[in-house]
């Protein structure tokens, strides 16, 4: 199979509001992202994915788009975007942008037309229904907040559907004009040169045409990677994931493939589907739909070797032959990984993310070990958090701390108060960590360099090994069939405990009889025991090479 750039890429997810504020309004902007491209190029990632920067009333911080082809002045201008894109390409970085097909803002021209003229052509671009025969919403579908997904319009008395906030009405993809209009949006950005899209809420664009009620879920279960309260009271059978989405994604893929060489522009999909065979259907039967449906499996997996093994195996078993898996450990919607696994394990989480086969998404700040920020109630901004505090995502959106010597840690150029409270990771700001070879930032950079240079890490082969309690161990090899210890293989050992673990029986014998060489370790502080071949230090993650010298090489 021909290798394309995204087959083993590391995609750095930028949340622009929280990256770097160059114009002094306390909110990050596109020129801020451009200023930090050298940082990202030094880090060694392959691509950026930018969360929305389009015109928006910001009810959901940009996921409520009011004009898909305009840059919101908060983030800059279209010219700023073009400059950023050129500069990213100049730095060897691809650029993916968010694409939000399921809903718009209620201030979008399309919805204003639909609302104003019930007999007009735009009415059917959204999902309108009369009240149910007994009065009330047309069916039992609910939003993430557990309340009805339908809002009644005073004028005319019909209800419109919204999977999220009432100010974010769902588009009706059953109307071909909607697909055409949204594909025009895609063309607009592809014509400017973007390398693809991250498709927001990919399963939501096809719902049951009969709008049947969802059945109740068994109490106390969540089909999601975290407890979503009221939303989890239903099985979301009919309000998403209808098979009619497949032709739509096939069309989107064909559109992407019509730009330049087929396979160069891609769709990365947000797919919150935790039944892995069902998740794998987003690749398309002939791998002709989403190039990279994201799996969120690791976000809901306990930080224990057995749990991680089970999740990774189940996902890899479900991936169709020839398809590429995409892993994430953090996002702008989830608790920070360093808080979830604990600061001592943050380096192991990074090591796992960057040594699994396929592509990886690295959420901005995770390379610093950013913890969840403390956000006092009066500073909550997330609409989910304002409605249901337990769902708040603000703590994962805290501004990037660039340098220690300003009140805003270098996030704003003017020192103005950032839009969310700052937090500094234990290893310090970017500037501190760049100067410290034992920092998570330095580890991440070294790991990315190792990944680039290693044929084994680019390969699909992964085999878990029997390992002492608390240790996760696997070999990585260029192909799925190679025996552990073959030349060019790497072995990854993660000590998920805070005790040293002897390695006596861990490292499998190598065919050549020679020793495994530790080519990477997370245990870099002066006080970490130097353990040689005999043991893993507390919380140490290590990569071992079976090669006989010269280090791992990409072939
Ligand atoms: C998923 C996005 O990641 C999230 O931030 C947003 O609120 C919803 N989609 C709605 O667009």
XYZ file of C-alpha atoms in Angstrom, residues 20-381:
362
model
C -1.825 32.761 22.016
C -3.482 36.170 22.173
C -1.652 38.730 20.048
C -4.269 41.505 20.019
C -4.845 41.874 23.732
C -8.476 40.839 24.110
C -7.730 37.882 26.365
C -8.675 35.383 23.643
C -6.211 33.563 21.384
C -6.205 34.291 17.651
C -4.935 33.091 14.273
C -1.856 35.367 14.234
C -1.074 33.782 17.614
C -1.109 30.314 16.085
C 1.141 31.561 13.281
C 3.653 32.979 15.788
C 3.948 29.602 17.423
C 4.480 27.515 14.279
C 8.239 27.344 14.945
C 7.393 25.824 18.350
C 5.286 23.149 16.671
C 7.867 22.490 13.975
C 10.529 22.082 16.709
C 8.245 19.735 18.590
C 8.078 17.587 15.475
C 4.365 17.125 14.792
C 3.120 16.634 11.226
C -0.134 18.565 11.113
C -2.401 20.982 12.976
C -6.104 20.699 13.485
C -7.673 24.041 14.342
C -10.933 24.120 16.307
C -13.446 26.581 14.766
C -12.420 30.160 14.064
C -15.462 30.984 11.882
C -17.960 33.783 12.423
C -20.052 32.823 15.411
C -22.013 34.320 18.303
C -19.821 31.980 20.415
C -22.681 30.363 22.295
C -20.594 27.158 21.993
C -17.298 28.931 21.351
C -17.387 28.636 17.613
C -19.138 25.281 17.127
C -22.216 27.443 16.521
C -21.225 28.774 13.107
C -23.071 31.807 11.730
C -20.975 32.138 8.570
C -18.879 29.188 7.444
C -16.682 31.164 5.111
C -15.852 34.135 7.319
C -13.269 34.352 10.088
C -14.680 35.723 13.313
C -13.017 39.095 14.063
C -12.101 37.732 17.476
C -9.638 35.410 15.727
C -8.510 37.778 12.942
C -9.333 37.873 9.258
C -9.341 35.642 6.214
C -5.982 37.185 5.313
C -4.665 36.056 8.709
C -5.896 32.556 7.946
C -4.209 32.534 4.534
C -0.957 33.708 6.090
C -1.188 31.031 8.754
C -1.845 28.345 6.159
C 1.102 29.441 4.009
C 3.398 29.673 6.978
C 2.316 26.246 8.274
C 2.988 24.695 4.886
C 6.313 26.530 4.821
C 7.147 24.838 8.126
C 6.218 21.425 6.732
C 2.949 21.267 8.678
C -0.382 20.246 7.156
C -3.500 22.071 8.276
C -6.876 20.522 9.045
C -9.776 22.729 10.029
C -12.993 21.965 11.829
C -16.060 21.281 9.686
C -19.379 21.375 11.521
C -22.013 19.666 9.343
C -24.717 18.794 11.866
C -25.827 22.228 13.005
C -25.399 25.950 12.551
C -25.993 28.913 14.786
C -29.570 30.197 14.842
C -28.037 33.460 13.570
C -26.856 31.782 10.375
C -28.527 33.247 7.293
C -29.874 29.790 6.433
C -31.730 29.474 9.721
C -32.910 33.070 9.698
C -34.457 32.402 6.268
C -35.941 29.098 7.461
C -37.459 30.756 10.488
C -38.762 33.818 8.683
C -40.457 31.996 5.813
C -42.126 28.657 6.641
C -43.142 28.296 2.993
C -39.713 29.270 1.641
C -37.033 26.988 0.171
C -34.740 27.215 3.233
C -37.384 25.994 5.693
C -36.583 22.368 4.956
C -32.846 22.932 5.428
C -33.560 22.341 9.121
C -35.751 19.756 10.863
C -39.207 21.143 11.640
C -42.168 19.163 12.952
C -45.609 19.808 14.351
C -46.194 19.037 18.018
C -46.949 15.394 18.835
C -50.674 14.509 18.669
C -51.000 14.923 22.432
C -49.082 18.222 22.319
C -45.430 18.613 23.269
C -42.272 17.741 21.329
C -42.519 15.448 18.273
C -40.483 12.652 19.926
C -38.425 11.852 23.027
C -34.988 12.806 21.723
C -32.848 14.696 24.215
C -29.801 16.930 24.158
C -26.600 16.280 25.992
C -28.135 18.087 28.937
C -30.972 15.592 29.218
C -33.728 17.986 28.117
C -35.804 17.876 24.947
C -33.921 18.267 21.667
C -36.896 20.192 20.284
C -37.722 23.862 20.756
C -41.106 25.290 19.844
C -41.314 28.446 17.776
C -43.909 30.862 19.058
C -44.659 31.929 15.506
C -46.327 29.023 13.713
C -46.043 26.643 16.661
C -43.730 24.118 14.996
C -40.745 22.596 16.748
C -37.187 22.554 15.391
C -34.559 19.971 16.264
C -31.262 20.779 18.006
C -28.912 18.087 19.298
C -27.096 20.678 21.402
C -28.152 24.170 22.510
C -31.480 25.592 21.254
C -29.378 28.230 19.495
C -27.712 25.453 17.434
C -30.434 24.046 15.137
C -29.667 20.761 13.331
C -29.412 20.850 9.550
C -31.539 18.484 7.497
C -29.122 16.466 5.378
C -32.076 14.647 3.817
C -32.513 17.770 1.703
C -29.912 17.540 -1.105
C -29.554 21.338 -1.099
C -28.041 21.104 2.391
C -25.381 18.664 1.258
C -24.621 20.893 -1.729
C -24.364 24.006 0.458
C -22.125 22.262 2.989
C -19.966 20.862 0.189
C -19.615 24.414 -1.138
C -18.257 25.299 2.287
C -15.748 22.450 1.983
C -14.768 23.636 -1.505
C -14.241 27.175 -0.222
C -11.589 25.998 2.256
C -10.068 23.354 -0.019
C -9.635 26.035 -2.673
C -7.680 28.062 -0.112
C -5.390 25.074 0.382
C -6.410 23.311 3.598
C -5.321 19.694 3.859
C -8.649 18.466 5.141
C -11.249 18.615 7.839
C -12.041 17.343 11.270
C -15.722 16.485 10.913
C -17.623 17.495 14.028
C -20.151 14.970 15.404
C -19.829 12.760 12.323
C -22.612 10.288 13.304
C -25.234 13.007 13.715
C -25.833 13.905 10.087
C -28.117 10.910 9.553
C -31.044 10.250 11.863
C -34.034 7.961 11.651
C -36.249 9.310 8.827
C -39.332 8.319 10.848
C -37.997 10.177 13.895
C -38.830 7.230 16.145
C -38.403 7.543 19.895
C -35.132 6.338 21.408
C -35.531 3.354 23.753
C -34.477 3.755 27.384
C -30.966 2.643 28.379
C -30.312 0.235 31.231
C -29.848 2.348 34.345
C -26.307 3.280 35.252
C -24.823 2.520 31.841
C -23.111 4.942 29.533
C -22.493 4.229 25.877
C -19.963 7.050 26.040
C -16.457 7.289 27.458
C -17.784 9.223 30.418
C -20.971 9.551 32.376
C -23.203 12.065 30.618
C -26.006 12.018 33.164
C -29.447 12.552 31.622
C -28.181 11.919 28.090
C -27.294 8.381 29.149
C -30.906 7.639 30.121
C -31.589 6.716 26.474
C -30.036 4.392 23.939
C -29.201 6.767 21.118
C -30.479 4.433 18.438
C -32.500 6.772 16.294
C -31.088 10.271 16.771
C -27.714 9.476 15.168
C -25.735 6.913 13.196
C -28.413 6.032 10.606
C -26.867 4.078 7.671
C -27.838 6.914 5.313
C -24.706 8.683 6.474
C -22.517 6.372 4.378
C -23.327 7.813 0.930
C -22.813 11.307 2.365
C -19.329 10.487 3.604
C -18.546 8.677 0.356
C -19.459 11.887 -1.471
C -17.338 13.958 0.902
C -14.381 11.627 0.363
C -14.825 11.869 -3.414
C -14.829 15.645 -3.088
C -11.630 15.556 -1.027
C -10.018 13.156 -3.475
C -10.837 15.446 -6.369
C -8.367 17.998 -4.957
C -4.815 17.231 -6.064
C -3.640 13.651 -5.790
C -6.329 11.340 -4.342
C -5.617 10.689 -0.675
C -3.818 13.980 -0.039
C -6.794 15.798 1.564
C -8.504 13.997 4.378
C -11.485 13.791 6.675
C -10.746 13.073 10.305
C -14.036 12.276 11.989
C -15.291 12.845 15.504
C -17.031 9.514 16.061
C -18.327 8.895 19.562
C -19.225 5.279 18.889
C -17.927 2.786 21.425
C -19.151 -0.384 19.798
C -15.955 -0.950 17.822
C -17.407 -2.925 14.905
C -20.016 -0.151 14.510
C -17.275 2.495 14.806
C -15.237 0.774 12.087
C -18.077 1.234 9.585
C -17.153 4.943 9.353
C -14.115 3.948 7.272
C -16.573 2.786 4.592
C -16.876 -0.729 3.201
C -14.204 0.037 0.594
C -12.311 2.441 2.871
C -13.943 5.205 0.875
C -15.582 7.287 3.627
C -13.798 8.993 6.551
C -10.045 8.518 6.226
C -9.592 8.680 9.975
C -12.596 8.095 12.224
C -11.250 8.980 15.664
C -11.658 6.384 18.399
C -12.078 7.768 21.891
C -11.486 4.395 23.543
C -8.479 5.357 25.644
C -10.248 8.330 27.211
C -12.628 6.086 29.097
C -10.152 3.328 29.900
C -8.827 2.857 33.428
C -5.117 3.408 33.737
C -4.371 -0.272 34.318
C -2.461 -2.588 31.992
C -5.294 -5.072 31.601
C -7.870 -2.376 30.825
C -5.569 -0.709 28.284
C -4.749 -4.045 26.635
C -8.435 -4.894 26.348
C -9.340 -1.546 24.768
C -6.418 -1.486 22.339
C -6.973 -5.090 21.272
C -10.706 -4.583 20.735
C -10.071 -1.518 18.589
C -7.268 -3.071 16.551
C -9.398 -6.178 15.993
C -12.201 -4.012 14.603
C -10.050 -1.994 12.181
C -10.600 -3.120 8.608
C -7.550 -4.360 6.697
C -5.639 -1.444 5.225
C -7.294 1.183 7.453
C -5.445 3.485 9.843
C -6.398 3.891 13.518
C -6.393 7.298 15.205
C -5.736 7.561 18.951
C -6.453 10.418 21.337
C -5.673 10.918 25.008
C -7.158 14.397 25.421
C -9.360 17.002 23.795
C -11.075 20.333 24.394
C -14.139 18.349 25.528
C -12.567 16.042 28.099
C -10.713 16.180 31.392
C -6.960 16.657 30.940
C -5.020 13.423 30.642
C -2.438 14.538 33.245
C -5.236 14.913 35.791
C -6.896 11.675 34.786
C -3.822 9.456 35.074
C -1.970 11.653 37.602
C 1.092 13.834 36.980
C 3.572 10.992 37.558
C 1.977 9.002 34.728
C 1.600 11.835 32.205
C 4.814 10.829 30.408
C 3.623 7.230 30.127
C 0.345 8.431 28.650
C 2.329 10.335 26.020
C 4.530 7.306 25.399
C 1.475 5.106 24.870
C -0.182 7.651 22.555
C 2.908 8.002 20.393
C 3.853 4.329 20.157
C 0.535 2.772 19.152
C 0.156 1.939 15.461
C -1.534 4.553 13.272
C -2.040 8.266 13.816
C -2.200 10.209 17.049
C -3.877 13.453 18.035
C -1.992 15.494 20.592
C -4.157 18.094 22.320
C -2.414 21.415 22.930
C -0.896 21.601 26.391
C -0.759 17.840 26.941
C 2.889 17.979 25.874
C 3.421 20.173 28.949
C 1.467 17.943 31.315
C -1.238 20.598 31.728
C -3.614 19.569 34.529
C -7.292 20.475 34.712
C -7.486 24.146 35.655
C -9.415 25.190 38.734
C -12.304 27.294 37.436
C -14.340 29.036 40.133
C -18.110 29.058 39.478
C -18.133 32.737 38.566
C -15.571 32.118 35.828
C -17.330 29.215 34.138
C -17.796 30.071 30.461
